[in-house]
Tab-separated table of N, CA and C in Angstrom:
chain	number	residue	atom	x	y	z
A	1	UNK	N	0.817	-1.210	0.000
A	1	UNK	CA	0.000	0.000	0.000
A	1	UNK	C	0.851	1.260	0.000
A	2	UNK	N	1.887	1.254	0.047
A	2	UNK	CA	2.951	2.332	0.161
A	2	UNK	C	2.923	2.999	-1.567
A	3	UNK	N	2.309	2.951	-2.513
A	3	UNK	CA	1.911	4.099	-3.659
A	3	UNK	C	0.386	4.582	-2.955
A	4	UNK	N	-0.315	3.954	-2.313
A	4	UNK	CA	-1.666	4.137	-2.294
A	4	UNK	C	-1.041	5.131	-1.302
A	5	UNK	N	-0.584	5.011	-0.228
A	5	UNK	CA	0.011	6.167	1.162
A	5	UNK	C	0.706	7.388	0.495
A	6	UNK	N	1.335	6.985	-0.625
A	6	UNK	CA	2.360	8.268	-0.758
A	6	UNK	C	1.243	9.135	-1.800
A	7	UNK	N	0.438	8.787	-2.668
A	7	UNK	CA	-0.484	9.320	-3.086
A	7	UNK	C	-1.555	9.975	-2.130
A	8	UNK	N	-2.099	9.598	-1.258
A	8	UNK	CA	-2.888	10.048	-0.113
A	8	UNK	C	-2.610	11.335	0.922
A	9	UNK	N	-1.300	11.096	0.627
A	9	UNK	CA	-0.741	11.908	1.649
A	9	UNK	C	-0.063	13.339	1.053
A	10	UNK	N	0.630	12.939	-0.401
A	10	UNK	CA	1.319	13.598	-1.144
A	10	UNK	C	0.288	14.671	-1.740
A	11	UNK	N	-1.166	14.004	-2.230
A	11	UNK	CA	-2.190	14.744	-3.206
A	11	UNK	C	-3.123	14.809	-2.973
A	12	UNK	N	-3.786	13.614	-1.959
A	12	UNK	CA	-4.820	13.936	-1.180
A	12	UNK	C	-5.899	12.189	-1.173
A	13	UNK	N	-7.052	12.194	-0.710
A	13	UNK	CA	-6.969	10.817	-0.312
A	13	UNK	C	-8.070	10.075	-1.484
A	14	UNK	N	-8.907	11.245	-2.516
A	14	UNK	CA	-9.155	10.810	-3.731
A	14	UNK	C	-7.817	9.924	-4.685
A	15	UNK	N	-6.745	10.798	-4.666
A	15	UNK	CA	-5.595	10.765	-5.787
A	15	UNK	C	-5.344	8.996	-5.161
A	16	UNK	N	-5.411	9.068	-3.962
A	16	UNK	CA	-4.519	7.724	-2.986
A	16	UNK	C	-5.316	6.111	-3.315
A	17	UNK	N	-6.639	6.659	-3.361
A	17	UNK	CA	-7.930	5.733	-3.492
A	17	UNK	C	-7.630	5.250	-5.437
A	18	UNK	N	-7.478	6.179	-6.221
A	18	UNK	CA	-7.599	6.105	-7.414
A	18	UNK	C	-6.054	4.805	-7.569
A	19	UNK	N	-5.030	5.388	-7.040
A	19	UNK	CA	-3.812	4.499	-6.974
A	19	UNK	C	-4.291	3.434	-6.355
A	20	UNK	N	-4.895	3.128	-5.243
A	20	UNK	CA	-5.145	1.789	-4.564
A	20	UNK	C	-5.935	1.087	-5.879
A	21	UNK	N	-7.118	1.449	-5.991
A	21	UNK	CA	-7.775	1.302	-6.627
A	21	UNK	C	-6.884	-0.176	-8.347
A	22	UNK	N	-6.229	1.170	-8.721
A	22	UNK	CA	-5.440	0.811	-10.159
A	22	UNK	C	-4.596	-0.636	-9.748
A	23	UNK	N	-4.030	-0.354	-8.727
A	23	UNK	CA	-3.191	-1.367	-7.790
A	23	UNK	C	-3.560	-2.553	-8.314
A	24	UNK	N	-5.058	-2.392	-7.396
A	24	UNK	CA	-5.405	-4.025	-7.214
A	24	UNK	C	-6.015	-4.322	-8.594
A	25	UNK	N	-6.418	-3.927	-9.521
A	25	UNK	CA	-6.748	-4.251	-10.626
A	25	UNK	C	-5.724	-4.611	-11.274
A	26	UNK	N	-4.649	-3.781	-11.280
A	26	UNK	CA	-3.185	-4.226	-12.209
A	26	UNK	C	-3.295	-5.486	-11.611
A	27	UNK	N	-3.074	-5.906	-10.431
A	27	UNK	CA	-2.858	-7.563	-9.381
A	27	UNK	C	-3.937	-8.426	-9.926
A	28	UNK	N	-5.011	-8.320	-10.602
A	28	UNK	CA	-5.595	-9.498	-11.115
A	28	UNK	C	-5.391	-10.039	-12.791
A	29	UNK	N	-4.230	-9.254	-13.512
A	29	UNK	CA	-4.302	-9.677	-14.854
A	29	UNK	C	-3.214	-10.819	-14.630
A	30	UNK	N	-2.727	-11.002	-13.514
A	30	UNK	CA	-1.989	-12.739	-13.143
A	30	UNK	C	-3.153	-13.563	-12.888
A	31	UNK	N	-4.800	-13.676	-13.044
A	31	UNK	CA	-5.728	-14.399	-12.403
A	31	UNK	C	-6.049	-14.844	-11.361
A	32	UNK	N	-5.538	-13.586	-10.981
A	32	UNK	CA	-5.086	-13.600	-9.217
A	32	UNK	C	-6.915	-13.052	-8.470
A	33	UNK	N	-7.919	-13.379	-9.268
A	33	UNK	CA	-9.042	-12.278	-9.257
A	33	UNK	C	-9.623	-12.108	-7.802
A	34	UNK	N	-9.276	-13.061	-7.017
A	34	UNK	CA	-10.376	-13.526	-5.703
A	34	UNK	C	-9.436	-12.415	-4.578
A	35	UNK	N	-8.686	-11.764	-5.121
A	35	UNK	CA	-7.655	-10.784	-4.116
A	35	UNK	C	-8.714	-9.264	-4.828
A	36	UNK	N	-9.449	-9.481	-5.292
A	36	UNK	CA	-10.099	-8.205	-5.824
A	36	UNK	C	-10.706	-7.204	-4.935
A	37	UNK	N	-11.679	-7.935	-3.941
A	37	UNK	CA	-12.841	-7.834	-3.218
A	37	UNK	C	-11.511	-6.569	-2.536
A	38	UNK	N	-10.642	-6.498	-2.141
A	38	UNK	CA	-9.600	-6.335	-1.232
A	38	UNK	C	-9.111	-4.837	-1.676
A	39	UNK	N	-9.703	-4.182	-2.752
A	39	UNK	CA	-9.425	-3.030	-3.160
A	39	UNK	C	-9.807	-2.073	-2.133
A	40	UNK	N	-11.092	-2.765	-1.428
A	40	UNK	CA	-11.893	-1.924	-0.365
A	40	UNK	C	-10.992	-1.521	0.706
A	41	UNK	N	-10.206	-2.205	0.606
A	41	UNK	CA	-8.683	-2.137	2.237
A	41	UNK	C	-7.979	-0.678	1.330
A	42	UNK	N	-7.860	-1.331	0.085
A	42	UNK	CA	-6.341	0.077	-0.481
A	42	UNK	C	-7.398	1.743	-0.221
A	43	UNK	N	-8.750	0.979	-0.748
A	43	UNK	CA	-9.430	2.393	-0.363
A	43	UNK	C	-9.589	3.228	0.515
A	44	UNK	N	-10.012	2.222	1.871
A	44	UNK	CA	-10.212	3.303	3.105
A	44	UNK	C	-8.859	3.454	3.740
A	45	UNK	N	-7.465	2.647	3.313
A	45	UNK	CA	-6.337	2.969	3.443
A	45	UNK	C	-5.919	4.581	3.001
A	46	UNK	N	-6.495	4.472	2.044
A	46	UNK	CA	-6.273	5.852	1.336
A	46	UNK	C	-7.186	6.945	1.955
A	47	UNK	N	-8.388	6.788	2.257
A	47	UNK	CA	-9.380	8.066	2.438
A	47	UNK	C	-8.887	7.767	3.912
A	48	UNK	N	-8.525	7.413	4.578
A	48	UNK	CA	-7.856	7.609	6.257
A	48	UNK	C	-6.689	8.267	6.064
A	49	UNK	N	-5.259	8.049	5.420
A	49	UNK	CA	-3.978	8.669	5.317
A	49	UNK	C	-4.693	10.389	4.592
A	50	UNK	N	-5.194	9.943	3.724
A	50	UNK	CA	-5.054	11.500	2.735
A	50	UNK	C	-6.288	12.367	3.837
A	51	UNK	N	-7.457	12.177	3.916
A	51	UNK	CA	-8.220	13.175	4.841
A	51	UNK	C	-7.019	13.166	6.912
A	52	UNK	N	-7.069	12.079	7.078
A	52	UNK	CA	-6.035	12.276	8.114
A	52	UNK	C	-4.994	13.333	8.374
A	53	UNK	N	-4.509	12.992	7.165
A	53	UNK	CA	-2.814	13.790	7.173
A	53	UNK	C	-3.537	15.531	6.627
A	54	UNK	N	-4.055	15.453	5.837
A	54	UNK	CA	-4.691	17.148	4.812
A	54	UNK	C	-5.976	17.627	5.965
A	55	UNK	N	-6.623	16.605	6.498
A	55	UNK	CA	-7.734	17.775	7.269
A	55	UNK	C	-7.944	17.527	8.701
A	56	UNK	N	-7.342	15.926	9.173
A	56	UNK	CA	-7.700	16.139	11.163
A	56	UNK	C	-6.524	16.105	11.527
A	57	UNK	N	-4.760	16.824	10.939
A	57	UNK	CA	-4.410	17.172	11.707
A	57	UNK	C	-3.129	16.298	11.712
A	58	UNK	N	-3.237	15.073	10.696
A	58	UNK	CA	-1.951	14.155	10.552
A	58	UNK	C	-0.498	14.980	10.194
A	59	UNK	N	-0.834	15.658	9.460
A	59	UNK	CA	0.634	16.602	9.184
A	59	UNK	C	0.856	17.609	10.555
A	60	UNK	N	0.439	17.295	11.175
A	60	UNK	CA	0.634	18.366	12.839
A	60	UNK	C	1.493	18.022	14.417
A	61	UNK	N	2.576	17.697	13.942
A	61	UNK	CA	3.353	16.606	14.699
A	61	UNK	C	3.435	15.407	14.292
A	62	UNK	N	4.707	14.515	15.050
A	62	UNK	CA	5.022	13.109	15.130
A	62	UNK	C	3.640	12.432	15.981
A	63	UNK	N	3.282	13.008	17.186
A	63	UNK	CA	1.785	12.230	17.920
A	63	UNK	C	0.905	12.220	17.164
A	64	UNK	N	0.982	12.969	15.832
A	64	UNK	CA	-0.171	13.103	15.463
A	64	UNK	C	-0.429	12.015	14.160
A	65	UNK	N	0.998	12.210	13.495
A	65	UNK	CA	1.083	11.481	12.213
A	65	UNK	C	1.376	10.121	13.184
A	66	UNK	N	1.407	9.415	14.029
A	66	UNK	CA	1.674	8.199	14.576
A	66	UNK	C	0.298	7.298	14.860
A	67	UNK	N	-0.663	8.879	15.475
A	67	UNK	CA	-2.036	8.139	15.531
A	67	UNK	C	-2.499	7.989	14.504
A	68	UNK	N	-2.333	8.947	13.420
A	68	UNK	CA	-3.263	8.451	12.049
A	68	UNK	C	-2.533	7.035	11.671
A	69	UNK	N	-1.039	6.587	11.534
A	69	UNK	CA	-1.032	5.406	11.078
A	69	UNK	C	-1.557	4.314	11.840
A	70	UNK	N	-1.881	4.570	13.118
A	70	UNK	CA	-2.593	2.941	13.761
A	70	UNK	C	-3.810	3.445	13.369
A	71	UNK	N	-4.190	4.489	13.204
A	71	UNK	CA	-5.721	4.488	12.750
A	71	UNK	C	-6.156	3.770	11.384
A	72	UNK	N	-4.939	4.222	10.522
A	72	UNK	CA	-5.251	3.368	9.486
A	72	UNK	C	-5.107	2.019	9.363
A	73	UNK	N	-4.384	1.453	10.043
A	73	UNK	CA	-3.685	0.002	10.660
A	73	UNK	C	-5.476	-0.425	11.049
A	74	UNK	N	-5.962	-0.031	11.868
A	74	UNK	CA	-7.356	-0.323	12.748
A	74	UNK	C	-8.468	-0.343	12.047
A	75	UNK	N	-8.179	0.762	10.806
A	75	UNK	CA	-9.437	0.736	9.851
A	75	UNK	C	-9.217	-0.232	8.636
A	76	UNK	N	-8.200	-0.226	8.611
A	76	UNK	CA	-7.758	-1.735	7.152
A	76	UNK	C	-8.397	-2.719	7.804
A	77	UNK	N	-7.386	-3.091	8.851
A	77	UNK	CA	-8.141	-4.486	9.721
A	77	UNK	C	-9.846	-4.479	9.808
A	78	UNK	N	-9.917	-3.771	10.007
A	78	UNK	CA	-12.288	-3.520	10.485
A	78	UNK	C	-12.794	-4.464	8.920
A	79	UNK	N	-11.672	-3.688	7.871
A	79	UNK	CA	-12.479	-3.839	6.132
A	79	UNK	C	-12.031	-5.243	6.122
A	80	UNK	N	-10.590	-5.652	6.431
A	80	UNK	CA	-9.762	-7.018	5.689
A	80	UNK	C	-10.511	-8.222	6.383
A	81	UNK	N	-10.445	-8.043	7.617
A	81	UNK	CA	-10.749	-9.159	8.528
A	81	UNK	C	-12.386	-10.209	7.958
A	82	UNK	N	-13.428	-8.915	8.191
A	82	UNK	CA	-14.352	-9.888	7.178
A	82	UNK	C	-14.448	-10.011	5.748
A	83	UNK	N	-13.080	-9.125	4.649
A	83	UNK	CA	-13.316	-9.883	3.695
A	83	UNK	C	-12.444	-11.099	3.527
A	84	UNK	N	-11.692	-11.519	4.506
A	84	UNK	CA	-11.049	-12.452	4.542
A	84	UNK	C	-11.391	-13.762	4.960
A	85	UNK	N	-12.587	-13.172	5.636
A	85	UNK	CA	-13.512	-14.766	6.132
A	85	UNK	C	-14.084	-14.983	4.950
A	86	UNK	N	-15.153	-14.032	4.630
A	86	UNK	CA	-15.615	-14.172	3.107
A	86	UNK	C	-15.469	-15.123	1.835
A	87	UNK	N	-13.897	-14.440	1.665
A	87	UNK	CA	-12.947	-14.603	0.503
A	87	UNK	C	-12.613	-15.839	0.482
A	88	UNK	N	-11.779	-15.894	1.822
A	88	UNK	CA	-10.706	-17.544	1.824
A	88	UNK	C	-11.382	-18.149	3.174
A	89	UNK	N	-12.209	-17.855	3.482
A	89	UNK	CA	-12.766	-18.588	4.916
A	89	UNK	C	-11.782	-18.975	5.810
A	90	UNK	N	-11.117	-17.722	6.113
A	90	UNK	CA	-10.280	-17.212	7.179
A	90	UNK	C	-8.888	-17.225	6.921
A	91	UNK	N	-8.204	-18.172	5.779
A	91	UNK	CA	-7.131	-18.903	5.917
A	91	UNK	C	-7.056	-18.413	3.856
A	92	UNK	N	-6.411	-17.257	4.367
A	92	UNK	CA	-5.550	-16.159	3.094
A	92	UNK	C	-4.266	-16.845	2.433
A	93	UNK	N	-4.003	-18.067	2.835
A	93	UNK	CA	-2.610	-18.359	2.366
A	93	UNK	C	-1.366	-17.048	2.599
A	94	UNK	N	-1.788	-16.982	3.820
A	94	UNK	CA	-0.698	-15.605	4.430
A	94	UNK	C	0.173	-16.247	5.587
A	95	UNK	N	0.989	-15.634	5.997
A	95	UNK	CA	1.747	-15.447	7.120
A	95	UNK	C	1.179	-15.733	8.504
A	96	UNK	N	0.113	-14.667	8.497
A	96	UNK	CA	-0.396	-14.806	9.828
A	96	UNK	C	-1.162	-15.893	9.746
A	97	UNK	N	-1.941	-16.708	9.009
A	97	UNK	CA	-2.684	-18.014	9.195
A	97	UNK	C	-1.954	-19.292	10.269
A	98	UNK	N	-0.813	-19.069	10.223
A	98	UNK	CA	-0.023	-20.020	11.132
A	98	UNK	C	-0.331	-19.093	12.477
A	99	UNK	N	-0.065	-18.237	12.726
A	99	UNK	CA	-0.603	-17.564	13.758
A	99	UNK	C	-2.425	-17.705	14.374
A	100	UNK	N	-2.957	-17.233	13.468
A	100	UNK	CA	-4.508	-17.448	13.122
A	100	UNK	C	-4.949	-18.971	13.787
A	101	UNK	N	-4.115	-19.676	13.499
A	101	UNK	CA	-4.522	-21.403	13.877
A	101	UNK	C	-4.218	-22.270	14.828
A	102	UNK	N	-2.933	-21.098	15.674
A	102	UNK	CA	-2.602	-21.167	16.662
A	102	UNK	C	-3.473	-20.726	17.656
A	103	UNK	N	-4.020	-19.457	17.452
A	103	UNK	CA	-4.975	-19.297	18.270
A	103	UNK	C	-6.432	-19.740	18.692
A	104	UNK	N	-6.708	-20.528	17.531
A	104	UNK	CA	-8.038	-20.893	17.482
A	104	UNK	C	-7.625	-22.435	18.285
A	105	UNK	N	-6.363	-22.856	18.200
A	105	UNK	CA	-6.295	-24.022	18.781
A	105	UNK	C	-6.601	-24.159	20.293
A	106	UNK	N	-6.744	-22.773	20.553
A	106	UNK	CA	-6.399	-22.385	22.055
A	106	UNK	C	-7.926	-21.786	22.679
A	107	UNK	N	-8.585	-21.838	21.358
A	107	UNK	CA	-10.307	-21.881	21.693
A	107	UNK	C	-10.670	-20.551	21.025
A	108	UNK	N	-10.020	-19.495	20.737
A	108	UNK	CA	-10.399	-18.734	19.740
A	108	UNK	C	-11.441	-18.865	18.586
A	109	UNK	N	-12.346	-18.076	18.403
A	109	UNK	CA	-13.317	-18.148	17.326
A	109	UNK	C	-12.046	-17.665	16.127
A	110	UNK	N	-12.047	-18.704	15.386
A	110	UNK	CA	-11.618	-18.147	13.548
A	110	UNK	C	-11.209	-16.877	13.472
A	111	UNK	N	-13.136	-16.093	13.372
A	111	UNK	CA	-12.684	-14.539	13.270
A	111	UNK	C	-12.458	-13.730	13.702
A	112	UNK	N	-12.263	-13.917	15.036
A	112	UNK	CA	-11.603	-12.726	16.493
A	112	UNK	C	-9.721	-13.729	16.051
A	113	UNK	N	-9.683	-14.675	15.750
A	113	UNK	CA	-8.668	-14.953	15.606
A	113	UNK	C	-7.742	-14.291	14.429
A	114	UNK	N	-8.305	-14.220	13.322
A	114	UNK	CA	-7.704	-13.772	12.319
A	114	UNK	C	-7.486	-12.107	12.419
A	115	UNK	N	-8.864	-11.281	13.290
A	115	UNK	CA	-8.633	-10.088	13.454
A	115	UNK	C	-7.604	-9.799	14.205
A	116	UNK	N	-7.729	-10.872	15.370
A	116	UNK	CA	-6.345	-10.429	15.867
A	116	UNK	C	-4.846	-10.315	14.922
A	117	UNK	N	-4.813	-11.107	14.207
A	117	UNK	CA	-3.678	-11.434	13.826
A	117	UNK	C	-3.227	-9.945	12.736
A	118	UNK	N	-4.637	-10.051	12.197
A	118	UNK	CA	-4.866	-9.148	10.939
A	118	UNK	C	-4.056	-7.540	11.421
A	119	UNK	N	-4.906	-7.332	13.072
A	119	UNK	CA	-4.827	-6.414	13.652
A	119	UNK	C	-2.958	-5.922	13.774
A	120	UNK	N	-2.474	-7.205	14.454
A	120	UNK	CA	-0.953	-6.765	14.767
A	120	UNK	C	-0.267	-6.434	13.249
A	121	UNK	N	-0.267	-7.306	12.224
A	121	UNK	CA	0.288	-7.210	11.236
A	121	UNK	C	0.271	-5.849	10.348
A	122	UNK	N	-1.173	-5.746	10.774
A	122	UNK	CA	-1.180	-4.489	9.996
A	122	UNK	C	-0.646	-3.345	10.383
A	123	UNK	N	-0.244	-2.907	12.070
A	123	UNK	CA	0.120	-2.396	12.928
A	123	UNK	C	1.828	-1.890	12.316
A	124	UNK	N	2.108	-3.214	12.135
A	124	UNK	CA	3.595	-3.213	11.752
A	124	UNK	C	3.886	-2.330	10.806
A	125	UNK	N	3.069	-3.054	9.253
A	125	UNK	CA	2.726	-3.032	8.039
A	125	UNK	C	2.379	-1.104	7.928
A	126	UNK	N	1.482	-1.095	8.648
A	126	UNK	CA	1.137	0.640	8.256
A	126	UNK	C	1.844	1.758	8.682
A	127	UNK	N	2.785	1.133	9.636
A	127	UNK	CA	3.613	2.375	10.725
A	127	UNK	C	4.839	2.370	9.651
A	128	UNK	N	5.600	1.016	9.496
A	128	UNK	CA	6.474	1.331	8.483
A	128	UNK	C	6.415	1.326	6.786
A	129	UNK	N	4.888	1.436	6.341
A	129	UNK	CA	4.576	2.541	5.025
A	129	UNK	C	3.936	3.488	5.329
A	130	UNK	N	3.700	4.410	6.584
A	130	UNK	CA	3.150	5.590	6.797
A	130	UNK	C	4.348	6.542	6.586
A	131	UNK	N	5.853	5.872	7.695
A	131	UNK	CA	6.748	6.939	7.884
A	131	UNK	C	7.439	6.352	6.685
A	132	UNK	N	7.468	5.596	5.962
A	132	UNK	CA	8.008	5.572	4.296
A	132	UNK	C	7.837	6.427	3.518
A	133	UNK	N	6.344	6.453	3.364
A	133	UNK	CA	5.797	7.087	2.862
A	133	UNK	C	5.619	8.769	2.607
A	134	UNK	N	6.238	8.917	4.034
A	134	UNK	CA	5.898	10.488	4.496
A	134	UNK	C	7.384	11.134	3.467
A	135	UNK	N	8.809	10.322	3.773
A	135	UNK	CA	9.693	10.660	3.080
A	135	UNK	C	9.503	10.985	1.687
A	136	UNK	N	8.546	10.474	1.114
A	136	UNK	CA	8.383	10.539	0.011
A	136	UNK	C	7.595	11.245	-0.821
A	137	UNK	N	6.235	11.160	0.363
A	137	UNK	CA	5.376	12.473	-0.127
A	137	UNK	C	5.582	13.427	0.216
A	138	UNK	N	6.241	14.451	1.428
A	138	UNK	CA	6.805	15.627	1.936
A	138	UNK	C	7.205	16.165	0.468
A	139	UNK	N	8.407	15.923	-0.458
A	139	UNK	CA	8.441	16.679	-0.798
A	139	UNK	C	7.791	16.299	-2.500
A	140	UNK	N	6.968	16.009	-2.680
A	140	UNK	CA	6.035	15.666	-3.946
A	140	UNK	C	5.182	16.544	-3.409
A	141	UNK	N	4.610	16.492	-2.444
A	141	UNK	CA	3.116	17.575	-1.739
A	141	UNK	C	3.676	19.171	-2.410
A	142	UNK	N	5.162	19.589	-2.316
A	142	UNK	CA	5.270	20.746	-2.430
A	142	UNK	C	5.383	21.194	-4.413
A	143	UNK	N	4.568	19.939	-4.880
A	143	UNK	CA	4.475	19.999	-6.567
A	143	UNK	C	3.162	20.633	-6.827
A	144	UNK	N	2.676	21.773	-7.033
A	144	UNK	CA	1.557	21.599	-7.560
A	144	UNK	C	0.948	22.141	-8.745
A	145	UNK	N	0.292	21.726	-9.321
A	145	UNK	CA	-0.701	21.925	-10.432
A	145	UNK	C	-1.146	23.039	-10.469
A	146	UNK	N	-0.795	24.269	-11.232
A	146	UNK	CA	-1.384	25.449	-11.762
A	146	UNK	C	-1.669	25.455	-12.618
A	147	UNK	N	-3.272	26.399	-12.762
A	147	UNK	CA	-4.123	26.419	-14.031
A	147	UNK	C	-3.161	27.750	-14.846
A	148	UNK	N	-2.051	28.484	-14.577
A	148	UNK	CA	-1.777	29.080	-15.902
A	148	UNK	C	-0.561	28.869	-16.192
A	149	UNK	N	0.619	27.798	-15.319
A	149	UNK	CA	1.591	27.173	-15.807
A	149	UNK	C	1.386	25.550	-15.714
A	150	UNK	N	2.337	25.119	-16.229
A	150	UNK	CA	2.157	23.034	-16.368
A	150	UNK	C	2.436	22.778	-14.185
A	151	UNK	N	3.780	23.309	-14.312
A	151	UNK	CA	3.670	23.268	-12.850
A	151	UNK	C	4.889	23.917	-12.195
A	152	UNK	N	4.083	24.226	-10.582
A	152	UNK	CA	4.850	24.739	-10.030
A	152	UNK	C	5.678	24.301	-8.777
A	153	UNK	N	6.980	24.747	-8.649
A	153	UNK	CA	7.380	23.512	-7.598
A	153	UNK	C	7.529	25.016	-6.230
């Protein structure tokens, strides 16, 4: 998700959504199609970083840009978790499924299991493409589009 973040953040969280968006479509011309449903994650990935960071305040300190990335970490997980029961009936052929099956061994329901798992990973996953990301969009944000030159830096 780190084009979908640097777009979000860099241009705003339409531009970020449109990149997520393209993402996961480019990812199904391998017939990869059943990862589709999953665009919905790059999306609210995107409308959380880009309204986050441009209007409640994410560009306003390190506390601040730290909470928007677990926020987005918290809101991926809310979208992934049930399309992942959905999709693969819990078991994504991922990483965390060995995790996921560990816990359920231990009396865990499936899908508090997988959220959990979903939850930490993504934790990881969004903190280090938020502050990736930021390197990258900081100074792209200062590009912009004028209606009487091509552009101005």
């Amino acid at each position: 998700m780190i084009g979908t973040a640097i777009a979000a953040i860099a241009l705003g969280p339409w531009h970020g959504a449109l990149v997520g968006l393209l993402t996961n479509l480019l990812g199904t011309l391998d017939g990869n199609v059943e990862t589709l449903p999953f665009v919905l994650v790059n999306i609210v990935g995107a409308l959380v970083w880009g309204y986050g960071y441009h209007h409640f305040g994410g560009n306003r300190g390190r506390s601040r840009f730290l909470l928007l990335a677990l926020t987005v970490a918290v809101c991926c997980t809310l979208v992934a978790t049930p399309l992942t029961m959905a999709v693969f009936g819990g078991e994504a052929d991922h990483a965390g499924d060995v995790y996921a099956s560990l816990l359920t061994e231990d009396g865990i329901p499936l899908s508090v299991a997988v959220f959990m798992v979903n939850l930490l990973l993504s934790v990881i996953d969004k903190l280090l493409t938020s502050y990736a990301s930021l390197l990258v969009a900081r100074p792209l944000g200062d590009i912009r589009v004028n209606r009487t030159t091509a552009l101005t830096i």
